[in-house]
Amino acid sequence: MANSLYYQALASLLRAEIDWELDTIRVALIDTSLYTPDLDADQYLSDVPSGAIISSALVPNCAVSVTELGAVGDGDDVSFSGLSGATVGGLLVYQSTGNPDTSRLIAWYDEGIGLPVLLSGQTVVIVWDNTDDRIIRLGPCLGSGGS
């Protein structure tokens, strides 16, 4: 699977149900032997088996800006330490409400970021893309419009 936004998140962004700058945005380390994303159906954190979530952390200082490739959501890098015994195969970015049944899934990453990682007590730092893509990017793409 490739890095992608969850389709339900795109709908939630259009409905203004996710506010990148004001909501609590978190990232979770995911054991992909216990979870395979369904990008068009999965919507809430409760769609992810709890055993697949190794750990999660706040993405601090989330901000929105515009680049020549579209609107981007960014935030500070995130560190995890003291974890061992699992293999991280994916990263899951989500809007946290404190309730898995209402915490919306936003983005899935499993390529190009040094995954998988076998946790053995080391500090794992998630360094977000500092190019035009950042954490998420909504680009200038339009549908066919109509006939």
XYZ file of N, CA, C and O in Angstrom:
588
model
N 0.847 -1.175 0.000
C 0.000 0.000 0.000
C 0.890 1.235 0.000
O 1.981 1.224 0.523
N 0.402 2.300 -0.566
C 1.170 3.540 -0.642
C 0.683 4.542 0.400
O -0.429 4.431 0.901
N 1.521 5.507 0.696
C 1.118 6.603 1.578
C -0.115 7.272 0.986
O -0.173 7.522 -0.216
N -1.099 7.550 1.834
C -2.337 8.110 1.305
C -3.157 8.767 2.401
O -2.980 8.490 3.585
N -4.098 9.598 1.971
C -5.121 10.115 2.869
C -6.278 9.125 2.876
O -6.587 8.505 1.856
N -6.924 8.991 4.031
C -8.146 8.187 4.098
C -9.250 8.962 3.380
O -9.380 10.177 3.551
N -10.054 8.266 2.590
C -11.082 8.928 1.790
C -12.132 9.604 2.663
O -12.630 10.676 2.328
N -12.463 8.978 3.792
C -13.425 9.594 4.707
C -12.852 10.896 5.291
O -13.597 11.824 5.587
N -11.528 10.959 5.430
C -10.895 12.190 5.922
C -11.048 13.312 4.910
O -11.267 14.469 5.291
N -10.937 12.978 3.637
C -11.139 14.001 2.610
C -12.545 14.577 2.710
O -12.736 15.794 2.648
N -13.533 13.708 2.896
C -14.912 14.174 3.064
C -15.038 15.016 4.331
O -15.705 16.061 4.330
N -14.389 14.590 5.404
C -14.448 15.344 6.665
C -13.778 16.704 6.533
O -14.234 17.691 7.127
N -12.711 16.789 5.763
C -12.064 18.084 5.525
C -12.990 19.004 4.739
O -13.119 20.190 5.046
N -13.686 18.458 3.739
C -14.621 19.263 2.957
C -15.810 19.725 3.801
O -16.362 20.802 3.564
N -16.206 18.906 4.782
C -17.331 19.261 5.658
C -16.888 20.114 6.855
O -17.700 20.428 7.719
N -15.612 20.449 6.921
C -15.034 21.213 8.036
C -15.194 20.472 9.360
O -15.353 21.083 10.416
N -15.114 19.143 9.325
C -15.175 18.323 10.538
C -13.782 18.079 11.116
O -13.654 17.615 12.242
N -12.763 18.360 10.318
C -11.372 18.292 10.775
C -10.777 19.675 10.581
O -10.821 20.228 9.486
N -10.235 20.229 11.660
C -9.540 21.510 11.599
C -8.086 21.251 11.998
O -7.787 21.052 13.171
N -7.208 21.226 11.012
C -5.806 20.852 11.229
C -5.136 21.728 12.285
O -4.318 21.264 13.063
N -5.481 23.000 12.340
C -4.810 23.911 13.267
C -5.424 23.924 14.664
O -4.723 24.193 15.636
N -6.712 23.648 14.790
C -7.369 23.751 16.093
C -7.613 22.405 16.775
O -7.694 22.345 18.003
N -7.760 21.335 16.000
C -8.006 20.018 16.579
C -6.722 19.415 17.126
O -5.616 19.857 16.797
N -6.861 18.380 17.946
C -5.714 17.627 18.444
C -5.353 16.584 17.393
O -6.149 15.688 17.100
N -4.168 16.711 16.814
C -3.690 15.777 15.792
C -2.614 14.905 16.432
O -1.693 15.411 17.077
N -2.764 13.597 16.252
C -1.817 12.639 16.823
C -1.308 11.718 15.723
O -1.918 11.609 14.661
N -0.187 11.061 16.005
C 0.344 10.033 15.122
C 0.539 8.765 15.942
O 0.997 8.822 17.088
N 0.161 7.640 15.353
C 0.300 6.345 16.022
C 1.279 5.466 15.256
O 1.302 5.477 14.021
N 2.064 4.719 16.015
C 2.921 3.681 15.441
C 2.057 2.427 15.321
O 1.423 2.018 16.296
N 2.050 1.820 14.136
C 1.134 0.715 13.864
C 1.881 -0.565 13.514
O 2.804 -0.566 12.704
N 1.439 -1.667 14.137
C 1.914 -3.010 13.803
C 1.070 -3.491 12.632
O -0.110 -3.809 12.786
N 1.665 -3.517 11.438
C 0.915 -3.870 10.236
C 0.614 -5.359 10.116
O -0.118 -5.758 9.221
N 1.139 -6.165 11.026
C 0.719 -7.571 11.024
C -0.676 -7.694 11.642
O -1.339 -8.715 11.486
N -1.134 -6.615 12.319
C -2.441 -6.634 12.976
C -3.449 -5.665 12.351
O -4.619 -5.654 12.737
N -3.004 -4.843 11.396
C -3.908 -3.886 10.754
C -3.489 -3.635 9.323
O -2.321 -3.324 9.045
N -4.451 -3.783 8.417
C -4.282 -3.410 7.021
C -5.289 -2.311 6.725
O -6.498 -2.533 6.875
N -4.838 -1.123 6.344
C -5.766 -0.025 6.117
C -6.735 -0.313 4.974
O -6.353 -0.880 3.960
N -7.961 0.099 5.160
C -8.975 0.121 4.108
C -9.286 1.596 3.905
O -10.116 2.164 4.605
N -8.583 2.217 2.971
C -8.618 3.668 2.831
C -9.992 4.223 2.504
O -10.310 5.348 2.875
N -10.831 3.438 1.834
C -12.147 3.967 1.502
C -13.200 3.671 2.564
O -14.218 4.358 2.625
N -12.981 2.704 3.432
C -13.992 2.345 4.432
C -13.630 2.777 5.851
O -14.503 3.202 6.605
N -12.375 2.660 6.242
C -11.981 3.006 7.608
C -12.150 4.512 7.824
O -11.732 5.317 6.991
N -12.772 4.867 8.952
C -13.043 6.274 9.221
C -12.581 6.716 10.608
O -12.109 7.836 10.774
N -12.729 5.837 11.594
C -12.444 6.196 12.980
C -11.355 5.305 13.562
O -11.122 4.195 13.083
N -10.732 5.774 14.619
C -9.688 5.007 15.285
C -10.218 3.654 15.761
O -9.471 2.687 15.827
N -11.500 3.570 16.041
C -12.096 2.295 16.455
C -12.100 1.265 15.324
O -12.315 0.076 15.573
N -11.826 1.686 14.082
C -11.692 0.742 12.963
C -10.336 0.048 12.961
O -10.119 -0.892 12.198
N -9.425 0.514 13.791
C -8.083 -0.059 13.909
C -8.066 -0.935 15.162
O -8.398 -0.454 16.251
N -7.702 -2.217 15.037
C -7.638 -3.047 16.249
C -6.712 -2.422 17.285
O -5.607 -1.967 16.960
N -7.173 -2.359 18.526
C -6.382 -1.695 19.567
C -4.999 -2.319 19.724
O -4.038 -1.622 20.039
N -4.871 -3.629 19.489
C -3.577 -4.289 19.585
C -2.590 -3.863 18.515
O -1.381 -4.056 18.660
N -3.093 -3.270 17.430
C -2.216 -2.818 16.344
C -1.559 -1.484 16.659
O -0.549 -1.124 16.055
N -2.124 -0.731 17.612
C -1.584 0.580 17.966
C -0.507 0.385 19.035
O -0.802 0.069 20.185
N 0.740 0.545 18.624
C 1.866 0.339 19.531
C 1.983 1.504 20.508
O 2.160 1.316 21.705
N 1.879 2.706 19.990
C 1.950 3.913 20.808
C 1.471 5.069 19.957
O 1.457 4.982 18.725
N 1.088 6.172 20.607
C 0.724 7.369 19.853
C 1.239 8.601 20.586
O 1.515 8.553 21.788
N 1.363 9.688 19.833
C 1.873 10.933 20.411
C 1.248 12.124 19.693
O 0.851 12.029 18.525
N 1.198 13.223 20.406
C 0.698 14.471 19.862
C 1.630 14.981 18.767
O 2.857 14.898 18.899
N 1.049 15.504 17.693
C 1.819 16.235 16.689
C 1.694 17.714 17.078
O 0.639 18.321 16.892
N 2.749 18.280 17.668
C 2.636 19.662 18.154
C 2.706 20.690 17.028
O 3.269 20.437 15.968
N 2.142 21.848 17.318
C 2.264 23.022 16.445
C 1.777 22.780 15.016
O 2.445 23.148 14.051
N 0.591 22.189 14.894
C 0.024 21.958 13.564
C -0.365 23.285 12.929
O -0.937 24.163 13.583
N -0.020 23.426 11.667
C -0.293 24.661 10.936
C -0.625 24.336 9.487
O -0.218 23.306 8.959
N -1.368 25.228 8.863
C -1.738 25.104 7.453
C -1.052 26.223 6.689
O -0.992 27.360 7.152
N -0.538 25.883 5.508
C 0.031 26.899 4.623
C -0.234 26.494 3.188
O -0.759 25.412 2.912
N 0.138 27.365 2.284
C -0.064 27.114 0.857
C 1.293 27.135 0.171
O 2.110 28.032 0.416
N 1.531 26.120 -0.656
C 2.747 26.047 -1.464
C 2.325 26.055 -2.932
O 1.129 26.070 -3.234
N 3.292 25.985 -3.808
C 2.954 25.956 -5.232
C 2.261 24.653 -5.639
O 1.693 24.560 -6.717
N 2.274 23.639 -4.751
C 1.623 22.365 -5.054
C 0.270 22.194 -4.372
O -0.393 21.194 -4.559
N -0.147 23.167 -3.551
C -1.451 23.074 -2.902
C -1.391 23.494 -1.448
O -0.427 24.095 -0.988
N -2.453 23.172 -0.722
C -2.527 23.469 0.709
C -1.886 22.314 1.472
O -2.091 21.139 1.138
N -1.115 22.637 2.502
C -0.426 21.605 3.266
C -0.693 21.757 4.753
O -0.872 22.865 5.262
N -0.753 20.616 5.432
C -0.829 20.575 6.884
C 0.514 20.104 7.410
O 1.043 19.085 6.961
N 1.081 20.848 8.328
C 2.400 20.529 8.855
C 2.334 20.515 10.377
O 1.328 20.890 10.985
N 3.390 20.078 10.997
C 3.523 20.059 12.442
C 4.952 19.708 12.798
O 5.753 19.357 11.928
N 5.265 19.795 14.074
C 6.613 19.474 14.517
C 6.879 17.977 14.459
O 5.948 17.156 14.511
N 8.161 17.638 14.364
C 8.567 16.235 14.393
C 8.172 15.624 15.743
O 7.991 16.338 16.728
N 8.042 14.304 15.763
C 7.558 13.592 16.948
C 8.558 12.506 17.325
O 9.085 11.808 16.459
N 8.804 12.342 18.632
C 9.723 11.313 19.127
C 8.977 10.307 19.996
O 8.085 10.665 20.756
N 9.401 9.054 19.873
C 8.936 7.966 20.723
C 10.170 7.321 21.336
O 11.162 7.112 20.645
N 10.121 6.986 22.613
C 11.269 6.325 23.231
C 10.796 5.261 24.209
O 9.647 5.275 24.663
N 11.702 4.349 24.511
C 11.426 3.321 25.502
C 10.497 2.219 25.043
O 9.958 1.489 25.874
N 10.296 2.083 23.747
C 9.416 1.033 23.237
C 10.249 -0.129 22.719
O 11.300 0.068 22.123
N 9.764 -1.347 22.925
C 10.488 -2.509 22.402
C 9.516 -3.657 22.184
O 8.393 -3.657 22.689
N 10.000 -4.627 21.400
C 9.257 -5.862 21.212
C 8.244 -5.873 20.096
O 7.543 -6.855 19.912
N 8.134 -4.806 19.334
C 7.170 -4.770 18.228
C 7.860 -4.221 16.987
O 8.920 -3.604 17.070
N 7.234 -4.444 15.858
C 7.728 -3.895 14.606
C 6.712 -2.890 14.087
O 5.542 -3.222 13.898
N 7.174 -1.667 13.866
C 6.338 -0.615 13.310
C 6.377 -0.737 11.793
O 7.433 -0.614 11.193
N 5.214 -0.974 11.202
C 5.130 -1.069 9.748
C 4.421 0.105 9.115
O 4.450 0.277 7.904
N 3.757 0.925 9.937
C 3.028 2.060 9.401
C 2.831 3.144 10.434
O 2.944 2.916 11.642
N 2.559 4.336 9.936
C 2.225 5.485 10.776
C 0.817 5.919 10.425
O 0.454 5.997 9.252
N 0.029 6.215 11.432
C -1.355 6.617 11.248
C -1.550 7.993 11.879
O -1.330 8.171 13.079
N -1.917 8.979 11.074
C -2.198 10.321 11.563
C -3.708 10.427 11.730
O -4.466 10.051 10.845
N -4.124 10.947 12.898
C -5.564 11.027 13.148
C -5.919 12.238 13.995
O -5.082 12.804 14.698
N -7.179 12.626 13.907
C -7.765 13.687 14.722
C -8.236 13.028 16.007
O -9.105 12.163 15.980
N -7.668 13.410 17.125
C -8.018 12.778 18.394
C -9.082 13.586 19.128
O -8.914 14.780 19.371
N -10.160 12.896 19.484
C -11.205 13.513 20.309
C -11.173 12.943 21.722
O -11.956 13.357 22.564
N -10.293 11.960 21.943
C -10.261 11.253 23.215
C -11.144 10.019 23.210
O -11.131 9.237 24.158
N -11.904 9.827 22.145
C -12.804 8.688 22.002
C -12.514 8.009 20.659
O -12.678 8.643 19.609
N -12.109 6.730 20.654
C -11.805 6.054 19.390
C -12.974 6.017 18.401
O -12.768 5.965 17.194
N -14.197 6.095 18.920
C -15.369 6.048 18.043
C -15.620 7.349 17.295
O -16.408 7.378 16.347
N -14.965 8.433 17.708
C -15.146 9.720 17.026
C -13.824 10.336 16.559
O -13.834 11.419 15.976
N -12.706 9.656 16.801
C -11.390 10.145 16.361
C -11.182 9.747 14.906
O -11.070 8.561 14.586
N -11.157 10.743 14.023
C -11.116 10.487 12.580
C -9.703 10.162 12.089
O -8.755 10.869 12.411
N -9.613 9.116 11.261
C -8.353 8.768 10.602
C -8.109 9.771 9.490
O -9.023 10.129 8.747
N -6.870 10.220 9.358
C -6.538 11.214 8.337
C -5.593 10.654 7.286
O -5.880 10.716 6.090
N -4.435 10.146 7.718
C -3.414 9.747 6.739
C -2.711 8.471 7.172
O -2.562 8.198 8.370
N -2.248 7.708 6.178
C -1.528 6.459 6.375
C -0.181 6.557 5.672
O -0.101 6.986 4.514
N 0.876 6.160 6.380
C 2.233 6.138 5.812
C 2.854 4.772 6.035
O 2.893 4.290 7.169
N 3.353 4.172 4.973
C 4.109 2.931 5.123
C 5.259 2.846 4.130
O 5.899 1.813 4.019
N 5.519 3.944 3.419
C 6.600 3.965 2.427
C 7.473 5.201 2.601
O 6.980 6.272 2.968
N 8.760 5.044 2.315
C 9.670 6.168 2.197
C 10.073 6.856 3.485
O 10.635 7.933 3.445
N 9.787 6.272 4.623
C 10.118 6.929 5.884
C 10.858 5.992 6.834
O 10.756 6.105 8.042
N 11.616 5.065 6.272
C 12.439 4.180 7.096
C 11.684 3.045 7.753
O 12.165 2.476 8.735
N 10.522 2.701 7.234
C 9.744 1.593 7.783
C 10.035 0.316 7.017
O 10.330 0.358 5.839
N 9.940 -0.822 7.641
C 9.562 -1.074 9.029
C 10.720 -0.814 10.003
O 11.880 -0.801 9.618
N 10.346 -0.614 11.276
C 11.320 -0.383 12.337
C 11.055 -1.387 13.453
O 9.940 -1.449 13.977
N 12.076 -2.166 13.792
C 11.990 -3.077 14.933
C 12.323 -2.277 16.183
O 13.402 -1.701 16.293
N 11.370 -2.205 17.107
C 11.573 -1.422 18.324
C 12.380 -2.223 19.336
O 12.006 -3.337 19.696
N 13.487 -1.632 19.776
C 14.337 -2.300 20.757
C 14.856 -1.295 21.788
O 16.024 -1.324 22.161
N 13.980 -0.385 22.203
C 14.345 0.589 23.220
C 14.941 1.877 22.691
O 15.155 2.815 23.462
N 15.232 1.944 21.404
C 15.823 3.149 20.829
C 14.780 4.263 20.725
O 13.585 4.022 20.770
N 15.243 5.487 20.572
C 14.346 6.612 20.312
C 14.032 6.633 18.819
O 14.937 6.583 17.989
N 12.752 6.665 18.506
C 12.301 6.742 17.118
C 11.777 8.157 16.900
O 10.884 8.606 17.614
N 12.374 8.846 15.938
C 11.963 10.213 15.633
C 11.288 10.209 14.269
O 11.856 9.754 13.283
N 10.061 10.724 14.243
C 9.352 10.892 12.973
C 9.664 12.299 12.490
O 9.240 13.282 13.097
N 10.439 12.357 11.416
C 10.819 13.632 10.821
C 9.904 13.829 9.615
O 10.022 13.123 8.611
N 8.965 14.750 9.742
C 8.020 14.992 8.658
C 8.713 15.629 7.468
O 9.707 16.340 7.621
N 8.163 15.401 6.305
C 8.675 15.945 5.051
C 8.746 17.468 5.147
O 7.776 18.114 5.542
N 9.886 18.036 4.806
C 10.035 19.492 4.834
C 10.011 20.095 3.439
O 10.363 21.257 3.258
N 9.583 19.292 2.440
C 9.400 19.827 1.093
C 7.961 20.328 0.993
O 7.296 20.547 1.998
N 7.463 20.471 -0.198
C 6.109 20.980 -0.401
C 5.009 20.039 0.082
O 3.854 20.441 0.157
N 5.324 18.779 0.401
C 4.287 17.830 0.812
C 3.924 17.932 2.290
O 2.785 17.705 2.667
N 4.884 18.209 3.171
C 4.688 18.291 4.625
C 4.046 17.003 5.150
O 4.378 15.926 4.701
N 3.115 17.093 6.114
C 2.469 15.881 6.637
C 1.335 15.455 5.706
O 1.235 14.294 5.332
N 0.479 16.409 5.347
C -0.552 16.119 4.344
C -0.564 17.249 3.326
O -0.196 18.385 3.624
N -0.978 16.902 2.108
C -1.092 17.916 1.048
C -2.375 17.681 0.284
O -2.706 16.559 -0.081
N -3.109 18.763 0.071
C -4.286 18.740 -0.786
C -3.945 19.552 -2.017
O -3.768 20.761 -1.937
N -3.794 18.843 -3.137
C -3.292 19.491 -4.343
C -4.392 20.021 -5.242
O -5.566 19.763 -5.040
N -3.959 20.762 -6.255
C -4.896 21.387 -7.194
C -5.411 20.379 -8.221
O -5.021 20.376 -9.377
N -6.287 19.522 -7.775
C -6.840 18.489 -8.663
C -8.352 18.683 -8.704
O -9.014 18.807 -7.675
N -8.912 18.716 -9.883
C -10.353 18.872 -10.039
C -10.925 17.655 -10.743
O -10.244 17.006 -11.527
N -12.177 17.389 -10.484
C -12.866 16.330 -11.218
C -13.132 16.795 -12.642
O -12.759 17.891 -13.051
N -13.797 15.958 -13.411
C -14.048 16.285 -14.813
C -15.075 17.399 -14.974
O -15.241 17.942 -16.043
N -15.770 17.745 -13.891
C -16.679 18.887 -13.929
C -18.087 18.537 -14.360
O -19.027 18.816 -13.668
N -18.263 17.912 -15.411
C -19.604 17.585 -15.921
C -19.599 17.628 -17.432
O -18.594 17.873 -18.065
N -20.755 17.423 -17.993
C -20.791 17.392 -19.466
C -21.532 18.573 -20.030
O -22.178 19.320 -19.374
